[in-house]
mmCIF file of C-alpha atoms in Angstrom:
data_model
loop_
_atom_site.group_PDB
_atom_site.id
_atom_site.type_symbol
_atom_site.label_atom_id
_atom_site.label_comp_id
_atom_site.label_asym_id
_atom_site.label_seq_id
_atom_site.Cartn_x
_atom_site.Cartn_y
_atom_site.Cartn_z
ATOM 1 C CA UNK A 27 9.840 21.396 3.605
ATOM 2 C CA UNK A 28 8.515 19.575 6.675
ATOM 3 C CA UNK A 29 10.634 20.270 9.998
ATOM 4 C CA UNK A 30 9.586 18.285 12.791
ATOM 5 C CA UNK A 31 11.312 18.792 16.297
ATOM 6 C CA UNK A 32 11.163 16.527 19.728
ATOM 7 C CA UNK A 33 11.718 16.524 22.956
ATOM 8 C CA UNK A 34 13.430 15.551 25.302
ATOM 9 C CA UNK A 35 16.071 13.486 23.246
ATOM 10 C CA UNK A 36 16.592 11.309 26.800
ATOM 11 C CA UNK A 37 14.039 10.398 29.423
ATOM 12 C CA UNK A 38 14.181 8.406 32.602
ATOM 13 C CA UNK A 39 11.231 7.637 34.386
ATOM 14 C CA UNK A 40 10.587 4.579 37.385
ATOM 15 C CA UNK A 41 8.477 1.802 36.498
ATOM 16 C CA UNK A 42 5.016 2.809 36.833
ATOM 17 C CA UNK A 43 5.601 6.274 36.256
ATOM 18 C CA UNK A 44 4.065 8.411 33.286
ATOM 19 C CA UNK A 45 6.212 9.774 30.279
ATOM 20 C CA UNK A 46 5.607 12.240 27.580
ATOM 21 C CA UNK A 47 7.505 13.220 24.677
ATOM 22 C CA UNK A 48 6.538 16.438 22.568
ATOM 23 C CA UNK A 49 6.986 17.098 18.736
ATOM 24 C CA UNK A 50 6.591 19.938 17.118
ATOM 25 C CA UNK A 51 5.870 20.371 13.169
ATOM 26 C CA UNK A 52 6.603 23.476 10.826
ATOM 27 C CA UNK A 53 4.043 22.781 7.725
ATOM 28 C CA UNK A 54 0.740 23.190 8.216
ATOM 29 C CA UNK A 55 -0.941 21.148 5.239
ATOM 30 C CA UNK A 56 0.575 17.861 7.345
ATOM 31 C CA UNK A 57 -2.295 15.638 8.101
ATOM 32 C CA UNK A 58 -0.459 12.367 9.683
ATOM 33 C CA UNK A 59 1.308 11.912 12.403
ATOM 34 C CA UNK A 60 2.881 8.482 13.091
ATOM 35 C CA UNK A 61 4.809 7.432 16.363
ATOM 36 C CA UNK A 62 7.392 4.701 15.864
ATOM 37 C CA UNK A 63 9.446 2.436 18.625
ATOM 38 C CA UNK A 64 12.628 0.924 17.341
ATOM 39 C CA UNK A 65 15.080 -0.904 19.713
ATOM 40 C CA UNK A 66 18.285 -1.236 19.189
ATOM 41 C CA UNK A 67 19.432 -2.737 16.126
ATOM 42 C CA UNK A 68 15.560 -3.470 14.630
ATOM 43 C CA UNK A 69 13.199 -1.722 12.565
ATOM 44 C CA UNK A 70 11.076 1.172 13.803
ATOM 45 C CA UNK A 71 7.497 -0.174 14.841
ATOM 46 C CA UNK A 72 4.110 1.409 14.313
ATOM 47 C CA UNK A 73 2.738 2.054 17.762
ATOM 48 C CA UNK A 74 -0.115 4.754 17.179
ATOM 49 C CA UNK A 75 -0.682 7.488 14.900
ATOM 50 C CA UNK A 76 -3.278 10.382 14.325
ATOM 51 C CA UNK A 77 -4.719 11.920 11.645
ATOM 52 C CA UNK A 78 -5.499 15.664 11.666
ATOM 53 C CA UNK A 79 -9.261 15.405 11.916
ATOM 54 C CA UNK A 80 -8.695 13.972 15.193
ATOM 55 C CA UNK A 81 -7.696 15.575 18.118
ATOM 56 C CA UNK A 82 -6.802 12.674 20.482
ATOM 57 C CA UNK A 83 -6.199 9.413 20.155
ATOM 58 C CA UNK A 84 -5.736 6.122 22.706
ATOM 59 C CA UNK A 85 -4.777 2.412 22.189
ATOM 60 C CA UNK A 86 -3.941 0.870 26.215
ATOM 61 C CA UNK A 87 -1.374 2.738 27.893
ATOM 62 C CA UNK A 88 -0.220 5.056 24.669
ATOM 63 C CA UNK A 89 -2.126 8.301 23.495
ATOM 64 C CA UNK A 90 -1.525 10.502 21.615
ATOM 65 C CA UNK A 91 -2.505 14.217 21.649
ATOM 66 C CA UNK A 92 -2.546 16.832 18.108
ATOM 67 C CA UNK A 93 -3.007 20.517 18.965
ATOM 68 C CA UNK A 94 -3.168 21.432 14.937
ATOM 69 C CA UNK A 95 -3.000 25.380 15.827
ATOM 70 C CA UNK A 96 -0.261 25.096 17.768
ATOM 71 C CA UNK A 97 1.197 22.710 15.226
ATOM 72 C CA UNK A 98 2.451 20.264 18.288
ATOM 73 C CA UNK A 99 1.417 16.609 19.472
ATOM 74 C CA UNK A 100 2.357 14.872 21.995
ATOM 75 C CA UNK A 101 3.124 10.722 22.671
ATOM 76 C CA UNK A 102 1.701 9.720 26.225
ATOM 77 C CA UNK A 103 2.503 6.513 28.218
ATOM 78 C CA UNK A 104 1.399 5.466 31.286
ATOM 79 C CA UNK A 105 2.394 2.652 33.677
ATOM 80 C CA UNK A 106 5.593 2.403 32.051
ATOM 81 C CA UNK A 107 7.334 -0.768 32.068
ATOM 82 C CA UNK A 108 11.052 -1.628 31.329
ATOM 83 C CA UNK A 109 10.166 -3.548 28.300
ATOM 84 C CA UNK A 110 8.971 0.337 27.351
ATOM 85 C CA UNK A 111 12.466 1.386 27.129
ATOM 86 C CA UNK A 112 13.498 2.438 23.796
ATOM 87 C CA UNK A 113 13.996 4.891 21.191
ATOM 88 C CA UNK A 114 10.918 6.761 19.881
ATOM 89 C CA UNK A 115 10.311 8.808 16.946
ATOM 90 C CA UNK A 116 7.633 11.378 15.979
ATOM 91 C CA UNK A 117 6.923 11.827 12.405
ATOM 92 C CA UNK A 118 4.509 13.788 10.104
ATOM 93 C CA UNK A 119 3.427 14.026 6.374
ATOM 94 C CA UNK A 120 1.112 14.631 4.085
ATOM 95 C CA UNK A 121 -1.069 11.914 3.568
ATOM 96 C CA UNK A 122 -0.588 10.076 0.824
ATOM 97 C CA UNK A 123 2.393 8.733 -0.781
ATOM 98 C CA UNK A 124 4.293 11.804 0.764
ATOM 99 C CA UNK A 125 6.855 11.247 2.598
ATOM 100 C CA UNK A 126 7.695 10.867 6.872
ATOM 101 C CA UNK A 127 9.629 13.878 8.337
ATOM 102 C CA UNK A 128 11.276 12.275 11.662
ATOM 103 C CA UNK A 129 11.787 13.564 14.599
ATOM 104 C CA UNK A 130 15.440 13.397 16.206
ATOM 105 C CA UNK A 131 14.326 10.518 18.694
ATOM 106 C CA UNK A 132 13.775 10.226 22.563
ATOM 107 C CA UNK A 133 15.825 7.196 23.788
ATOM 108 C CA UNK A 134 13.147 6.745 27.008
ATOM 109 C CA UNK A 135 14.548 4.439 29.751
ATOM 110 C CA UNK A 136 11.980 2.853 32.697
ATOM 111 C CA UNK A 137 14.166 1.662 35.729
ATOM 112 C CA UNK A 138 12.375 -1.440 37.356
ATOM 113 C CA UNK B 23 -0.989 -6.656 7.328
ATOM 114 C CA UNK B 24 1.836 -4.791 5.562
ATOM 115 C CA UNK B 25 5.105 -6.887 5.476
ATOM 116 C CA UNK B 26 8.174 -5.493 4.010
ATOM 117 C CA UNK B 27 11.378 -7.976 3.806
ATOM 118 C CA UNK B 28 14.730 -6.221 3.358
ATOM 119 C CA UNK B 29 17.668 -8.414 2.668
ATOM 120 C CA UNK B 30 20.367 -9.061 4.049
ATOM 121 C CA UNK B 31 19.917 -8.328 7.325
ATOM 122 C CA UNK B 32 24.237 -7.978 7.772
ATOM 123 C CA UNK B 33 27.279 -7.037 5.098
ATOM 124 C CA UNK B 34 30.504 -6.787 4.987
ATOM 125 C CA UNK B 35 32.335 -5.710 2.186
ATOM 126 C CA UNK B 36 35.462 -4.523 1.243
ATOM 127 C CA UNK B 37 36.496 -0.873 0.158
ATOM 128 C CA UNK B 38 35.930 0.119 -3.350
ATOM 129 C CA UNK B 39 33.337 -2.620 -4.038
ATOM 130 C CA UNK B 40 29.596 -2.228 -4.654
ATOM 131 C CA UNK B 41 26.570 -4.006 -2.115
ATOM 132 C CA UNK B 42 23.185 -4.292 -3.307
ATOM 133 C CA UNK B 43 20.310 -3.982 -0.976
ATOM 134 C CA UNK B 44 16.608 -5.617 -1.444
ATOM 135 C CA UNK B 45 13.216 -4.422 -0.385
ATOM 136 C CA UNK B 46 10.036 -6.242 -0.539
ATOM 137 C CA UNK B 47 6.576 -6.076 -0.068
ATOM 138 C CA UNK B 48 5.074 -9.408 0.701
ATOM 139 C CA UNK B 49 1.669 -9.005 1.021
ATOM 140 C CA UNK B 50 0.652 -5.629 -1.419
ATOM 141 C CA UNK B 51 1.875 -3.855 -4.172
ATOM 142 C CA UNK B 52 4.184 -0.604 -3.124
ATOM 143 C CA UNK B 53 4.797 1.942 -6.274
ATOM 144 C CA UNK B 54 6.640 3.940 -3.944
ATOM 145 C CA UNK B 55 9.262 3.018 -1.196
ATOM 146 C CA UNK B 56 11.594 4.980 0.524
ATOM 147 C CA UNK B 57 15.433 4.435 1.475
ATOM 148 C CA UNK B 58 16.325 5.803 4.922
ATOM 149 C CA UNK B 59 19.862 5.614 6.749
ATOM 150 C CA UNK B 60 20.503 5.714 10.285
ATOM 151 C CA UNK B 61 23.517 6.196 12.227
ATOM 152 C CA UNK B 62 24.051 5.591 15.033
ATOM 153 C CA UNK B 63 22.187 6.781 18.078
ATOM 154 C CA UNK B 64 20.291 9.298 15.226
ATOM 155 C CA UNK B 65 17.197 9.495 13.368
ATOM 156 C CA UNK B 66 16.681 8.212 10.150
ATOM 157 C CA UNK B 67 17.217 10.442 7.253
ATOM 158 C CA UNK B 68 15.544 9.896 4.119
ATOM 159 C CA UNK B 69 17.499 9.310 1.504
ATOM 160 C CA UNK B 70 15.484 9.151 -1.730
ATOM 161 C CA UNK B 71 11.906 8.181 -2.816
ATOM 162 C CA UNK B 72 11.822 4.864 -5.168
ATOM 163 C CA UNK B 73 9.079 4.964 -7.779
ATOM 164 C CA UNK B 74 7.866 2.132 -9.769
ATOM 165 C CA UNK B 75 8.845 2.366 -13.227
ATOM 166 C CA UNK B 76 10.657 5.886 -12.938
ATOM 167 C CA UNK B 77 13.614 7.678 -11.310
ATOM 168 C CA UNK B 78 14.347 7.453 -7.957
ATOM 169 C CA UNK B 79 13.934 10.861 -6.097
ATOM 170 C CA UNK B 80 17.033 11.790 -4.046
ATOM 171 C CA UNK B 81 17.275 14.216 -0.970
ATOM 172 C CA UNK B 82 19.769 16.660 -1.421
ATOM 173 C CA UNK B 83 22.782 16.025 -0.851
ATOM 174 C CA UNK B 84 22.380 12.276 -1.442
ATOM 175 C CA UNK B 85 24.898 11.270 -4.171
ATOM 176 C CA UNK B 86 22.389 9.383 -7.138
ATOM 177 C CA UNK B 87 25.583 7.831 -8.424
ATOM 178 C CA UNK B 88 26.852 6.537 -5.374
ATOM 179 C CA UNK B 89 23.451 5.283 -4.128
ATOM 180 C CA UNK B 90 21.399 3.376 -6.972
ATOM 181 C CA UNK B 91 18.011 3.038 -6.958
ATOM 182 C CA UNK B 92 15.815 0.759 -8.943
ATOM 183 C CA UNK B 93 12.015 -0.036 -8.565
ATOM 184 C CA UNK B 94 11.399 -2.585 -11.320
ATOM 185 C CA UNK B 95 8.638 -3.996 -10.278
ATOM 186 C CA UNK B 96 5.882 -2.942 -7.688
ATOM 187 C CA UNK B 97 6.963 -5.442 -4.821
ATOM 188 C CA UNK B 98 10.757 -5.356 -5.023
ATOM 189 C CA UNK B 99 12.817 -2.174 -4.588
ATOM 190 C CA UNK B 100 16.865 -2.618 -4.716
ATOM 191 C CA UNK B 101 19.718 0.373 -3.282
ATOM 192 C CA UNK B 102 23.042 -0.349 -4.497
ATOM 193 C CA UNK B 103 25.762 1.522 -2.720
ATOM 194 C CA UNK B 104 28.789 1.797 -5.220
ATOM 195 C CA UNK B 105 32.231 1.674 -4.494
ATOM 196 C CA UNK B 106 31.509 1.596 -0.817
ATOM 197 C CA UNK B 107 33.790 3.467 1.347
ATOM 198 C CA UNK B 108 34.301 3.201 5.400
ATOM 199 C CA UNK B 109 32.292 6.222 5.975
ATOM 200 C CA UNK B 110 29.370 4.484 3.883
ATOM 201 C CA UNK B 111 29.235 1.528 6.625
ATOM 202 C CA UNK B 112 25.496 2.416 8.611
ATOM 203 C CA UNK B 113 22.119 0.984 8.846
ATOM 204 C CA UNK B 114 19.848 1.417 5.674
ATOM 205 C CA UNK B 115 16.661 0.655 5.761
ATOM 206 C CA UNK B 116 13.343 0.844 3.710
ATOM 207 C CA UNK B 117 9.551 1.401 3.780
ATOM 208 C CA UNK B 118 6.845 1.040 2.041
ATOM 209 C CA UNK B 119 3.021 2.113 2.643
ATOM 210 C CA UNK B 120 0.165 -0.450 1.621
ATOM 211 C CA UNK B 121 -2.112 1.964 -0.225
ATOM 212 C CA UNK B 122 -5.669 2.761 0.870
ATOM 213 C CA UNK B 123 -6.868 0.592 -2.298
ATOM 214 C CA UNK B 124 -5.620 -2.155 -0.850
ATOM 215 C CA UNK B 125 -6.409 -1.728 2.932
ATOM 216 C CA UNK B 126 -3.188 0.076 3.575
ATOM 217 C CA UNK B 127 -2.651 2.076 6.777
ATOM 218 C CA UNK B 128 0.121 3.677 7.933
ATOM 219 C CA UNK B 129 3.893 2.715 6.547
ATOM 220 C CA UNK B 130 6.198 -0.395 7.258
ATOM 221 C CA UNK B 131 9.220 -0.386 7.951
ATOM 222 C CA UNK B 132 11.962 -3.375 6.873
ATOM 223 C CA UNK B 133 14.238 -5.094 9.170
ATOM 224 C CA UNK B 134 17.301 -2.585 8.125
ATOM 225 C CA UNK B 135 20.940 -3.776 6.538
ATOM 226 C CA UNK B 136 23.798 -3.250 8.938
ATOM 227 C CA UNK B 137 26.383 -2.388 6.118
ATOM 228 C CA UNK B 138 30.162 -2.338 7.650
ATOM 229 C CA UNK B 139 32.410 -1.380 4.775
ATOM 230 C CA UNK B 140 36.321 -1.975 6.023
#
């Protein structure tokens, strides 16, 4: 089945700053990849996904990046702000009804 | 959009007896949800795939007796955790995707049941 790693599991970055977090994924017919916010106590939100027939994708401040050789993509933020601080998750499946592989989580902080 | 409605939101319940969980979609028609639990400060691990009108499919090592599934109908999805024990108390929540037929994008997640078993 689907293995999907990420990194790192904490971040802290200042306001303003820029912040990555990296995923990895093991099977190669995977075709959707999903990031999700979720604060504490509340349900995971939809922030941006990508489908494999893209290579890059941007909505504001958030991208996200798919390198399908290399079986990695990436969640980018800029001009982070504290309300930013949470914990995210990578994900990837099939498409479908298949179901989401999640990451492990990076609990990202942004000091004012 | 895609709404999903899981109810209740908070439970406490006493050792030995049985909670039942709901999950909803509002605004589309899911034949397949999923059941995910989350501990704390960890991802969410998937514990079985709900079909509409068939058996649940579990993960291994998720106990079908302990955890009941039924999808009766294609908008309401119930887990019932049986004879709930301490280390059962953790924070289940569903999702549902609203298929491409019907505009669906991406899945939805419900609000999650904090289930404290003492």
């Amino acid at each position: 089945g689907e293995n999907v790693e990420q990194h790192p599991s904490t971040l802290s970055v200042q306001e303003g700053d820029s912040a990555v977090i990296k995923c990895t994924y093991s099977d190669s017919a995977s075709n959707y990849f999903p990031w999700y916010k979720q604060e504490l106590g509340k349900r995971p939100q939809l922030i941006i996904d990508i489908r494999s027939n893209v290579g890059e994708k941007k909505d504001q401040r958030i991208a996200v990046t798919l390198n399908k050789t290399a079986k990695h993509f990436s969640l980018h933020i800029t001009e982070t702000q504290p309300e930013d601080s949470a914990v995210y998750f990578c994900a990837a499946s099939n498409s479908g009804y298949s179901t989401l592989t999640f990451g492990k989580g990076t609990m990202l902080l942004v000091s004012p | 959009g895609a709404v999903v409605s899981q109810h209740p939101s908070r439970v406490i319940c006493k050792s030995g007896t049985s909670v039942k969980i709901e999950c909803r979609s509002l605004d589309f028609q899911a034949t397949t949800m999923f059941w995910y639990r989350q501990f704390p400060k960890k991802s969410l691990m998937l514990m079985a795939t709900s079909n509409e009108g068939s058996k649940a499919t579990y993960e291994q090592g998720v106990e079908k007796d302990k955890f009941l599934i039924n999808h009766a109908s294609l908008t309401l999805s119930t887990l019932t955790v049986t004879s709930a024990h301490p280390e059962d108390s953790s924070f289940y929540i569903c999702s549902a995707r609203k298929p491409p037929g019907q505009g669906g994008y991406g899945y939805t997640f419900g609000s999650g049941t904090r289930l404290t078993v003492v």
